[in-house]
């Protein structure tokens, strides 16, 4: 039976079978949810009410906001503030006031919610001196000596506006106050007891001002308290030595417990117990983590203590609950309609050519969980964003390739705040804000 003949007879089973050819299980897509809802309506209502129930369900589907967001370029690639030799924009951060900080290997820019742009910090290419503010004041330590930096290996902007910098070549972390004064938080001597810090790679500051620093070559993690006490929390020669390799990122939950991502595992430092442990052993979940090495990435945690992570070997998003349950809640099929077919061509060069259809997502580049437990998932290459709401319903919010009169090659460095503002960048096109995403 065709869709239109089914509509004419108001047989909802056949109508939704035409509209939604399959269910994808939990988490459900928006479409499969409406199909199940319509089936229940069909089974429970008298025949005379079927046509009204059908209209309600169909209007719900058609009214769902698709591509209703506005894209605004908030910084052009030829902006004078970007006219710095060897600049390479590589990361972004938002503070509690909604200011966007754009970090590069040689500078840090701030963009306020009102669009006011300011260059906060840069490296003078000729002298390697660190210059602060619009007046380009040289940053000095307590003895008046200028800070010389080869490149910014990473940075963190605290809610008070102060900046923590990784000076990777010098094996140290610097703290710059809002007045431009600087201090060395930790250097290559580490805790001063023989545990060195080599090639700092991960940096974060908790809500009380404690600084966490991970060393990529020393394979360890340090805690620097607000009074300056330095403690090594874990290293490769201690517990779980084979897995604490090259710490890459540090995040916090609402209790200021720290979650540290390494190339092989996820570790949790309990702020109350002052103990660090591996979050879970991947070998305990062979079925859920089958098909490749662990290699976690894009780790985030919600207000209930649920940990979400991706891994490099597939396009999945995994959920690890506080009671130890591990579930794959999202994959490359996106909202259930996406798929691809790939063939190998090119003779001995083995060129992989793929055809995509539906709402497919490639490797996940960003995951955000808001206070309402909505999960937002973005892909740099496929340039689309999905949402999993608190009920488990999956929907694609936008695909940039389908937006009229808009084109970017990649959706780089995505980041989102809890108000639904979504930021991304592209070196050849600038920095963009996509808003609002549905956070309720």
Tab-separated table of C-alpha atoms in Angstrom:
chain	number	residue	atom	x	y	z
A	1	UNK	CA	0.000	0.000	0.000
A	2	UNK	CA	1.342	3.482	-0.845
A	3	UNK	CA	1.734	6.180	1.794
A	4	UNK	CA	-1.131	8.206	0.363
A	5	UNK	CA	-3.541	5.244	0.227
A	6	UNK	CA	-2.617	4.459	3.776
A	7	UNK	CA	-3.343	8.060	4.747
A	8	UNK	CA	-6.713	7.864	3.034
A	9	UNK	CA	-7.715	4.802	5.039
A	10	UNK	CA	-6.104	6.089	8.249
A	11	UNK	CA	-4.426	2.755	8.992
A	12	UNK	CA	-1.628	3.989	11.168
A	13	UNK	CA	0.321	0.741	11.224
A	14	UNK	CA	0.790	0.862	7.457
A	15	UNK	CA	1.350	4.628	7.408
A	16	UNK	CA	4.223	4.499	9.884
A	17	UNK	CA	5.627	1.366	8.298
A	18	UNK	CA	5.900	3.413	5.118
A	19	UNK	CA	7.394	6.381	6.964
A	20	UNK	CA	9.716	4.563	9.344
A	21	UNK	CA	11.006	1.281	7.922
A	22	UNK	CA	12.805	0.126	11.045
A	23	UNK	CA	13.331	0.745	14.736
A	24	UNK	CA	16.856	1.046	16.008
A	25	UNK	CA	16.270	0.072	19.624
A	26	UNK	CA	17.418	2.142	22.617
A	27	UNK	CA	18.416	4.892	22.340
A	28	UNK	CA	15.486	5.481	19.982
A	29	UNK	CA	15.475	7.964	17.161
A	30	UNK	CA	12.774	10.603	17.113
A	31	UNK	CA	11.137	8.810	14.189
A	32	UNK	CA	11.064	5.366	15.777
A	33	UNK	CA	9.681	6.929	18.980
A	34	UNK	CA	6.796	8.464	17.036
A	35	UNK	CA	6.160	5.194	15.249
A	36	UNK	CA	5.769	3.355	18.540
A	37	UNK	CA	3.562	6.130	19.863
A	38	UNK	CA	1.333	5.964	16.800
A	39	UNK	CA	1.041	2.186	17.088
A	40	UNK	CA	-0.219	2.533	20.639
A	41	UNK	CA	-2.688	5.209	19.539
A	42	UNK	CA	-3.952	2.906	16.790
A	43	UNK	CA	-4.487	0.013	19.201
A	44	UNK	CA	-6.250	2.036	21.876
A	45	UNK	CA	-8.498	4.580	20.105
A	46	UNK	CA	-11.829	4.027	18.331
A	47	UNK	CA	-11.606	4.096	14.524
A	48	UNK	CA	-13.318	7.476	14.372
A	49	UNK	CA	-10.437	9.145	16.227
A	50	UNK	CA	-7.610	7.660	14.159
A	51	UNK	CA	-7.450	10.479	11.645
A	52	UNK	CA	-7.161	13.126	14.423
A	53	UNK	CA	-4.486	11.144	16.231
A	54	UNK	CA	-2.578	10.757	13.001
A	55	UNK	CA	-2.596	14.507	12.377
A	56	UNK	CA	-1.281	15.202	15.881
A	57	UNK	CA	1.627	12.785	15.475
A	58	UNK	CA	2.501	13.960	11.949
A	59	UNK	CA	2.404	17.614	13.017
A	60	UNK	CA	4.739	16.767	15.898
A	61	UNK	CA	7.258	15.290	13.474
A	62	UNK	CA	6.968	18.156	10.985
A	63	UNK	CA	7.252	20.806	13.716
A	64	UNK	CA	10.524	19.370	15.041
A	65	UNK	CA	13.210	22.060	14.586
A	66	UNK	CA	15.579	21.027	11.798
A	67	UNK	CA	18.352	23.398	10.698
A	68	UNK	CA	16.547	26.224	12.534
A	69	UNK	CA	19.747	27.530	14.107
A	70	UNK	CA	21.501	30.720	13.040
A	71	UNK	CA	25.168	30.663	12.028
A	72	UNK	CA	27.134	33.839	12.712
A	73	UNK	CA	30.763	34.481	11.841
A	74	UNK	CA	32.199	36.188	14.911
A	75	UNK	CA	35.752	36.512	13.629
A	76	UNK	CA	36.966	36.658	10.036
A	77	UNK	CA	40.246	35.023	8.967
A	78	UNK	CA	41.636	38.422	7.900
A	79	UNK	CA	40.883	40.060	11.261
A	80	UNK	CA	43.864	42.241	12.321
A	81	UNK	CA	44.134	40.351	15.610
A	82	UNK	CA	44.969	37.227	13.631
A	83	UNK	CA	47.657	39.035	11.635
A	84	UNK	CA	50.452	37.532	13.716
A	85	UNK	CA	53.383	35.631	12.141
A	86	UNK	CA	53.097	31.850	12.357
A	87	UNK	CA	49.749	31.943	14.135
A	88	UNK	CA	47.913	28.652	14.176
A	89	UNK	CA	44.534	28.531	15.904
A	90	UNK	CA	44.297	25.158	17.576
A	91	UNK	CA	41.895	25.174	20.514
A	92	UNK	CA	39.115	27.064	22.237
A	93	UNK	CA	37.706	27.487	25.729
A	94	UNK	CA	34.684	29.126	27.334
A	95	UNK	CA	34.619	30.643	30.812
A	96	UNK	CA	31.706	31.050	33.222
A	97	UNK	CA	30.863	34.496	31.826
A	98	UNK	CA	30.533	33.185	28.279
A	99	UNK	CA	33.815	34.616	26.997
A	100	UNK	CA	35.402	32.541	24.243
A	101	UNK	CA	39.176	32.112	24.410
A	102	UNK	CA	40.942	31.148	21.199
A	103	UNK	CA	44.347	29.608	21.817
A	104	UNK	CA	47.166	29.226	19.325
A	105	UNK	CA	50.785	28.218	19.524
A	106	UNK	CA	51.749	31.901	19.836
A	107	UNK	CA	48.742	33.833	21.145
A	108	UNK	CA	45.483	33.873	23.111
A	109	UNK	CA	42.458	35.891	21.979
A	110	UNK	CA	39.270	36.666	23.908
A	111	UNK	CA	35.852	37.180	22.308
A	112	UNK	CA	33.091	38.394	24.632
A	113	UNK	CA	29.419	37.350	24.247
A	114	UNK	CA	28.871	40.787	22.679
A	115	UNK	CA	31.519	40.148	20.044
A	116	UNK	CA	34.274	42.372	21.451
A	117	UNK	CA	37.656	40.910	20.499
A	118	UNK	CA	40.927	41.414	22.347
A	119	UNK	CA	44.435	40.021	22.084
A	120	UNK	CA	45.374	38.957	25.621
A	121	UNK	CA	48.744	37.382	25.134
A	122	UNK	CA	51.272	36.716	22.388
A	123	UNK	CA	54.866	35.700	21.831
A	124	UNK	CA	57.155	38.215	20.164
A	125	UNK	CA	58.565	36.220	17.253
A	126	UNK	CA	61.922	38.048	17.252
A	127	UNK	CA	62.756	37.963	20.968
A	128	UNK	CA	60.517	35.060	22.164
A	129	UNK	CA	59.346	37.379	24.959
A	130	UNK	CA	55.843	36.855	26.301
A	131	UNK	CA	53.788	40.028	25.812
A	132	UNK	CA	50.628	40.785	27.782
A	133	UNK	CA	47.586	42.881	26.879
A	134	UNK	CA	46.939	45.471	24.164
A	135	UNK	CA	50.018	47.437	25.239
A	136	UNK	CA	52.256	44.385	24.657
A	137	UNK	CA	53.836	44.638	28.121
A	138	UNK	CA	56.630	42.132	28.681
A	139	UNK	CA	55.670	39.469	31.215
A	140	UNK	CA	58.212	39.121	34.027
A	141	UNK	CA	58.646	36.906	37.077
A	142	UNK	CA	59.283	38.164	40.621
A	143	UNK	CA	62.950	38.969	39.980
A	144	UNK	CA	62.017	41.164	37.020
A	145	UNK	CA	63.383	38.801	34.396
A	146	UNK	CA	61.243	38.544	31.248
A	147	UNK	CA	59.514	35.287	30.412
A	148	UNK	CA	60.887	33.798	27.192
A	149	UNK	CA	58.759	31.116	25.540
A	150	UNK	CA	59.338	29.168	22.331
A	151	UNK	CA	55.667	28.306	21.878
A	152	UNK	CA	52.481	27.863	23.912
A	153	UNK	CA	52.101	24.140	24.366
A	154	UNK	CA	48.655	24.505	25.891
A	155	UNK	CA	46.759	26.865	28.159
A	156	UNK	CA	43.849	27.139	30.552
A	157	UNK	CA	41.873	30.297	31.358
A	158	UNK	CA	40.472	30.323	34.883
A	159	UNK	CA	37.122	31.880	35.762
A	160	UNK	CA	38.890	34.872	37.313
A	161	UNK	CA	40.500	35.658	33.951
A	162	UNK	CA	43.994	34.523	34.892
A	163	UNK	CA	45.852	32.321	32.438
A	164	UNK	CA	47.794	29.109	33.013
A	165	UNK	CA	50.317	28.313	30.287
A	166	UNK	CA	52.247	25.194	29.380
A	167	UNK	CA	55.805	26.049	28.331
A	168	UNK	CA	56.580	22.597	27.025
A	169	UNK	CA	60.141	23.235	25.861
A	170	UNK	CA	61.126	24.516	29.325
A	171	UNK	CA	59.152	21.787	31.183
A	172	UNK	CA	57.114	24.240	33.226
A	173	UNK	CA	53.664	25.732	33.789
A	174	UNK	CA	53.227	29.499	34.225
A	175	UNK	CA	50.405	31.440	35.873
A	176	UNK	CA	49.630	34.942	34.610
A	177	UNK	CA	47.376	37.116	36.777
A	178	UNK	CA	45.000	39.635	35.216
A	179	UNK	CA	47.518	42.411	35.905
A	180	UNK	CA	50.171	40.638	33.817
A	181	UNK	CA	52.338	39.450	36.706
A	182	UNK	CA	53.593	35.878	36.408
A	183	UNK	CA	54.746	33.019	38.575
A	184	UNK	CA	56.065	29.520	37.889
A	185	UNK	CA	53.523	26.982	39.136
A	186	UNK	CA	55.713	23.924	38.536
A	187	UNK	CA	58.926	23.317	36.637
A	188	UNK	CA	60.947	20.360	35.425
A	189	UNK	CA	62.000	19.407	38.952
A	190	UNK	CA	58.418	18.287	39.587
A	191	UNK	CA	57.849	17.726	43.283
A	192	UNK	CA	61.512	18.372	44.118
A	193	UNK	CA	61.889	14.834	45.454
A	194	UNK	CA	63.206	13.188	42.321
A	195	UNK	CA	59.938	12.974	40.416
A	196	UNK	CA	60.500	15.173	37.369
A	197	UNK	CA	57.978	16.802	35.049
A	198	UNK	CA	58.937	16.206	31.399
A	199	UNK	CA	57.030	17.639	28.428
A	200	UNK	CA	53.862	18.796	30.247
A	201	UNK	CA	50.860	17.869	28.116
A	202	UNK	CA	47.691	18.039	30.233
A	203	UNK	CA	46.615	21.007	32.361
A	204	UNK	CA	43.455	21.873	34.305
A	205	UNK	CA	42.413	23.883	37.365
A	206	UNK	CA	39.583	22.805	39.685
A	207	UNK	CA	36.978	25.061	41.288
A	208	UNK	CA	39.145	25.735	44.363
A	209	UNK	CA	42.279	26.696	42.414
A	210	UNK	CA	44.224	23.440	42.623
A	211	UNK	CA	46.301	22.847	39.480
A	212	UNK	CA	46.687	19.409	37.869
A	213	UNK	CA	49.540	18.842	35.405
A	214	UNK	CA	50.401	15.695	33.452
A	215	UNK	CA	53.781	14.952	31.867
A	216	UNK	CA	53.857	13.271	28.446
A	217	UNK	CA	57.436	12.020	28.686
A	218	UNK	CA	57.574	11.516	32.458
A	219	UNK	CA	54.200	9.676	32.322
A	220	UNK	CA	53.013	11.107	35.615
A	221	UNK	CA	50.483	13.472	37.196
A	222	UNK	CA	51.105	16.282	39.673
A	223	UNK	CA	48.770	18.219	41.965
A	224	UNK	CA	49.766	21.765	42.917
A	225	UNK	CA	47.601	23.111	45.734
A	226	UNK	CA	46.712	26.763	46.272
A	227	UNK	CA	49.503	27.098	48.883
A	228	UNK	CA	52.091	25.825	46.389
A	229	UNK	CA	52.498	22.262	47.678
A	230	UNK	CA	53.438	19.914	44.826
A	231	UNK	CA	52.527	16.212	45.015
A	232	UNK	CA	53.032	13.487	42.444
A	233	UNK	CA	49.773	11.516	42.349
A	234	UNK	CA	50.730	8.701	39.992
A	235	UNK	CA	53.453	7.712	37.559
A	236	UNK	CA	54.151	4.866	35.191
A	237	UNK	CA	56.323	3.121	37.778
A	238	UNK	CA	53.502	3.007	40.316
A	239	UNK	CA	50.051	1.414	40.323
A	240	UNK	CA	48.714	0.629	36.820
A	241	UNK	CA	52.174	1.522	35.488
A	242	UNK	CA	51.597	-0.023	32.075
A	243	UNK	CA	48.507	2.136	31.418
A	244	UNK	CA	49.442	5.613	32.691
A	245	UNK	CA	51.123	6.589	29.419
A	246	UNK	CA	51.104	10.131	28.002
A	247	UNK	CA	48.309	11.925	29.879
A	248	UNK	CA	46.306	13.938	27.353
A	249	UNK	CA	43.364	15.653	29.065
A	250	UNK	CA	41.970	16.401	32.531
A	251	UNK	CA	38.345	17.210	33.421
A	252	UNK	CA	36.364	17.508	36.678
A	253	UNK	CA	32.964	16.480	37.959
A	254	UNK	CA	30.824	18.573	40.319
A	255	UNK	CA	32.677	17.205	43.356
A	256	UNK	CA	36.051	18.243	41.872
A	257	UNK	CA	37.090	14.656	41.253
A	258	UNK	CA	39.593	14.683	38.393
A	259	UNK	CA	39.361	12.376	35.364
A	260	UNK	CA	42.613	11.937	33.470
A	261	UNK	CA	42.716	10.512	29.952
A	262	UNK	CA	45.888	8.732	28.839
A	263	UNK	CA	46.529	6.938	25.568
A	264	UNK	CA	45.593	3.631	27.196
A	265	UNK	CA	43.078	4.259	29.992
A	266	UNK	CA	40.955	6.698	32.014
A	267	UNK	CA	41.951	7.407	35.610
A	268	UNK	CA	39.936	9.029	38.400
A	269	UNK	CA	41.429	11.006	41.260
A	270	UNK	CA	39.054	11.233	44.238
A	271	UNK	CA	39.396	14.638	45.897
A	272	UNK	CA	37.861	13.309	49.119
A	273	UNK	CA	39.884	10.073	49.359
A	274	UNK	CA	43.005	11.626	47.817
A	275	UNK	CA	43.514	8.458	45.799
A	276	UNK	CA	43.839	7.816	42.071
A	277	UNK	CA	42.584	4.620	40.437
A	278	UNK	CA	41.890	3.342	36.960
A	279	UNK	CA	38.224	4.072	36.206
A	280	UNK	CA	37.737	0.588	34.766
A	281	UNK	CA	39.763	-2.178	33.130
A	282	UNK	CA	38.930	-2.436	29.402
A	283	UNK	CA	39.614	-6.182	29.570
A	284	UNK	CA	36.538	-6.542	31.809
A	285	UNK	CA	34.292	-5.440	28.915
A	286	UNK	CA	35.396	-7.527	25.906
A	287	UNK	CA	31.969	-7.485	24.248
A	288	UNK	CA	31.309	-3.748	24.571
A	289	UNK	CA	34.869	-2.772	23.554
A	290	UNK	CA	35.408	-5.389	20.850
A	291	UNK	CA	36.946	-4.505	17.510
A	292	UNK	CA	40.040	-2.495	18.349
A	293	UNK	CA	42.316	-1.022	20.985
A	294	UNK	CA	40.874	1.141	23.762
A	295	UNK	CA	42.602	4.532	23.132
A	296	UNK	CA	39.976	6.754	24.846
A	297	UNK	CA	39.199	10.326	23.826
A	298	UNK	CA	36.561	13.071	24.162
A	299	UNK	CA	35.926	12.231	27.805
A	300	UNK	CA	33.221	14.154	29.677
A	301	UNK	CA	31.180	13.582	32.842
A	302	UNK	CA	27.630	14.628	33.776
A	303	UNK	CA	26.192	15.820	37.090
A	304	UNK	CA	25.244	12.246	38.075
A	305	UNK	CA	28.797	10.973	37.696
A	306	UNK	CA	28.225	9.176	34.397
A	307	UNK	CA	31.362	9.215	32.229
A	308	UNK	CA	31.111	9.456	28.434
A	309	UNK	CA	34.012	8.698	26.117
A	310	UNK	CA	34.927	7.828	22.557
A	311	UNK	CA	37.804	5.760	21.245
A	312	UNK	CA	39.939	6.059	18.142
A	313	UNK	CA	39.102	2.630	16.703
A	314	UNK	CA	35.411	3.313	15.963
A	315	UNK	CA	32.750	6.045	15.755
A	316	UNK	CA	30.970	5.104	18.954
A	317	UNK	CA	30.091	6.975	22.124
A	318	UNK	CA	30.236	4.953	25.333
A	319	UNK	CA	28.583	5.509	28.711
A	320	UNK	CA	30.166	4.251	31.951
A	321	UNK	CA	27.873	4.560	34.986
A	322	UNK	CA	28.933	4.892	38.648
A	323	UNK	CA	27.732	1.323	39.279
A	324	UNK	CA	30.114	-0.068	36.653
A	325	UNK	CA	27.816	-0.578	33.653
A	326	UNK	CA	29.393	0.100	30.253
A	327	UNK	CA	27.136	0.696	27.235
A	328	UNK	CA	27.645	1.915	23.686
A	329	UNK	CA	24.906	4.535	23.246
A	330	UNK	CA	25.766	5.990	19.839
A	331	UNK	CA	27.504	4.849	16.657
A	332	UNK	CA	28.178	5.873	13.071
A	333	UNK	CA	24.553	5.237	12.047
A	334	UNK	CA	23.778	8.570	13.763
A	335	UNK	CA	20.023	8.812	14.257
A	336	UNK	CA	19.533	5.370	12.690
A	337	UNK	CA	19.359	6.500	9.068
A	338	UNK	CA	23.077	6.861	8.345
A	339	UNK	CA	25.284	4.325	6.614
A	340	UNK	CA	28.209	4.079	4.220
A	341	UNK	CA	29.725	1.710	1.695
A	342	UNK	CA	33.453	1.795	0.956
A	343	UNK	CA	35.536	0.265	-1.806
A	344	UNK	CA	39.303	0.035	-2.256
A	345	UNK	CA	40.623	1.485	-5.513
A	346	UNK	CA	43.903	2.750	-6.891
A	347	UNK	CA	45.777	-0.489	-7.476
A	348	UNK	CA	48.737	-0.780	-5.140
A	349	UNK	CA	47.961	2.538	-3.423
A	350	UNK	CA	44.797	1.155	-1.757
A	351	UNK	CA	42.722	4.330	-1.911
A	352	UNK	CA	39.553	4.013	0.171
A	353	UNK	CA	36.508	5.569	-1.535
A	354	UNK	CA	33.275	5.758	0.453
A	355	UNK	CA	29.695	6.636	-0.373
A	356	UNK	CA	27.584	8.033	2.475
A	357	UNK	CA	23.836	8.317	2.851
A	358	UNK	CA	21.355	9.288	5.518
A	359	UNK	CA	22.455	11.081	8.681
A	360	UNK	CA	25.828	9.384	8.986
A	361	UNK	CA	28.515	10.528	11.435
A	362	UNK	CA	32.226	9.812	11.101
A	363	UNK	CA	34.705	9.988	13.937
A	364	UNK	CA	33.304	11.948	16.871
A	365	UNK	CA	35.331	15.084	17.578
A	366	UNK	CA	33.370	16.597	20.482
A	367	UNK	CA	30.906	15.535	23.190
A	368	UNK	CA	29.031	17.896	25.524
A	369	UNK	CA	26.523	17.010	28.274
A	370	UNK	CA	24.412	19.897	29.593
A	371	UNK	CA	22.803	20.192	33.055
A	372	UNK	CA	19.547	18.741	31.647
A	373	UNK	CA	21.478	15.577	30.653
A	374	UNK	CA	21.132	16.275	26.941
A	375	UNK	CA	24.130	14.855	25.070
A	376	UNK	CA	25.481	16.745	22.048
A	377	UNK	CA	27.787	14.959	19.612
A	378	UNK	CA	29.725	16.650	16.803
A	379	UNK	CA	31.833	15.402	13.910
A	380	UNK	CA	34.511	17.623	12.365
A	381	UNK	CA	34.655	15.823	9.017
A	382	UNK	CA	30.943	15.160	8.496
A	383	UNK	CA	30.096	18.625	9.876
A	384	UNK	CA	26.950	17.505	11.678
A	385	UNK	CA	25.646	17.636	15.255
A	386	UNK	CA	23.416	15.094	16.979
A	387	UNK	CA	21.515	15.242	20.233
A	388	UNK	CA	20.538	12.438	22.603
A	389	UNK	CA	17.945	13.748	25.040
A	390	UNK	CA	17.385	12.486	28.577
A	391	UNK	CA	14.862	9.915	27.284
A	392	UNK	CA	17.415	8.440	24.897
A	393	UNK	CA	15.875	9.858	21.718
A	394	UNK	CA	18.488	10.611	19.021
A	395	UNK	CA	18.026	13.390	16.467
A	396	UNK	CA	20.312	15.150	14.028
A	397	UNK	CA	20.203	18.878	14.780
A	398	UNK	CA	22.118	20.182	11.796
A	399	UNK	CA	24.386	19.206	8.930
A	400	UNK	CA	26.425	22.177	7.739
A	401	UNK	CA	26.563	20.766	4.215
A	402	UNK	CA	22.775	21.166	4.023
A	403	UNK	CA	22.698	24.826	5.103
A	404	UNK	CA	21.861	27.204	2.267
A	405	UNK	CA	24.561	29.704	1.247
A	406	UNK	CA	27.078	28.403	3.766
A	407	UNK	CA	30.179	26.307	3.239
A	408	UNK	CA	33.209	25.355	5.306
A	409	UNK	CA	35.640	22.538	4.657
A	410	UNK	CA	35.749	21.328	8.248
A	411	UNK	CA	34.032	22.073	11.562
A	412	UNK	CA	37.211	22.347	13.627
A	413	UNK	CA	37.600	22.665	17.398
A	414	UNK	CA	33.897	22.581	18.307
A	415	UNK	CA	32.896	23.722	21.787
A	416	UNK	CA	29.509	24.397	23.391
A	417	UNK	CA	28.168	26.206	26.449
A	418	UNK	CA	25.135	25.307	28.550
A	419	UNK	CA	23.000	27.993	26.896
A	420	UNK	CA	23.083	26.251	23.529
A	421	UNK	CA	25.801	28.352	21.869
A	422	UNK	CA	27.983	26.131	19.701
A	423	UNK	CA	31.311	27.456	18.405
A	424	UNK	CA	33.600	26.091	15.725
A	425	UNK	CA	36.383	27.366	13.534
A	426	UNK	CA	38.110	26.938	10.199
A	427	UNK	CA	41.422	28.596	9.413
A	428	UNK	CA	40.343	29.609	5.925
A	429	UNK	CA	36.892	30.872	6.969
A	430	UNK	CA	37.140	32.187	10.539
A	431	UNK	CA	35.318	31.488	13.807
A	432	UNK	CA	31.569	30.836	13.909
A	433	UNK	CA	28.772	30.624	16.457
A	434	UNK	CA	25.839	28.309	15.827
A	435	UNK	CA	22.857	29.045	18.085
A	436	UNK	CA	20.664	28.160	19.669
A	437	UNK	CA	20.883	24.399	20.079
A	438	UNK	CA	17.936	22.937	22.055
A	439	UNK	CA	19.162	22.449	25.618
A	440	UNK	CA	15.777	22.057	27.313
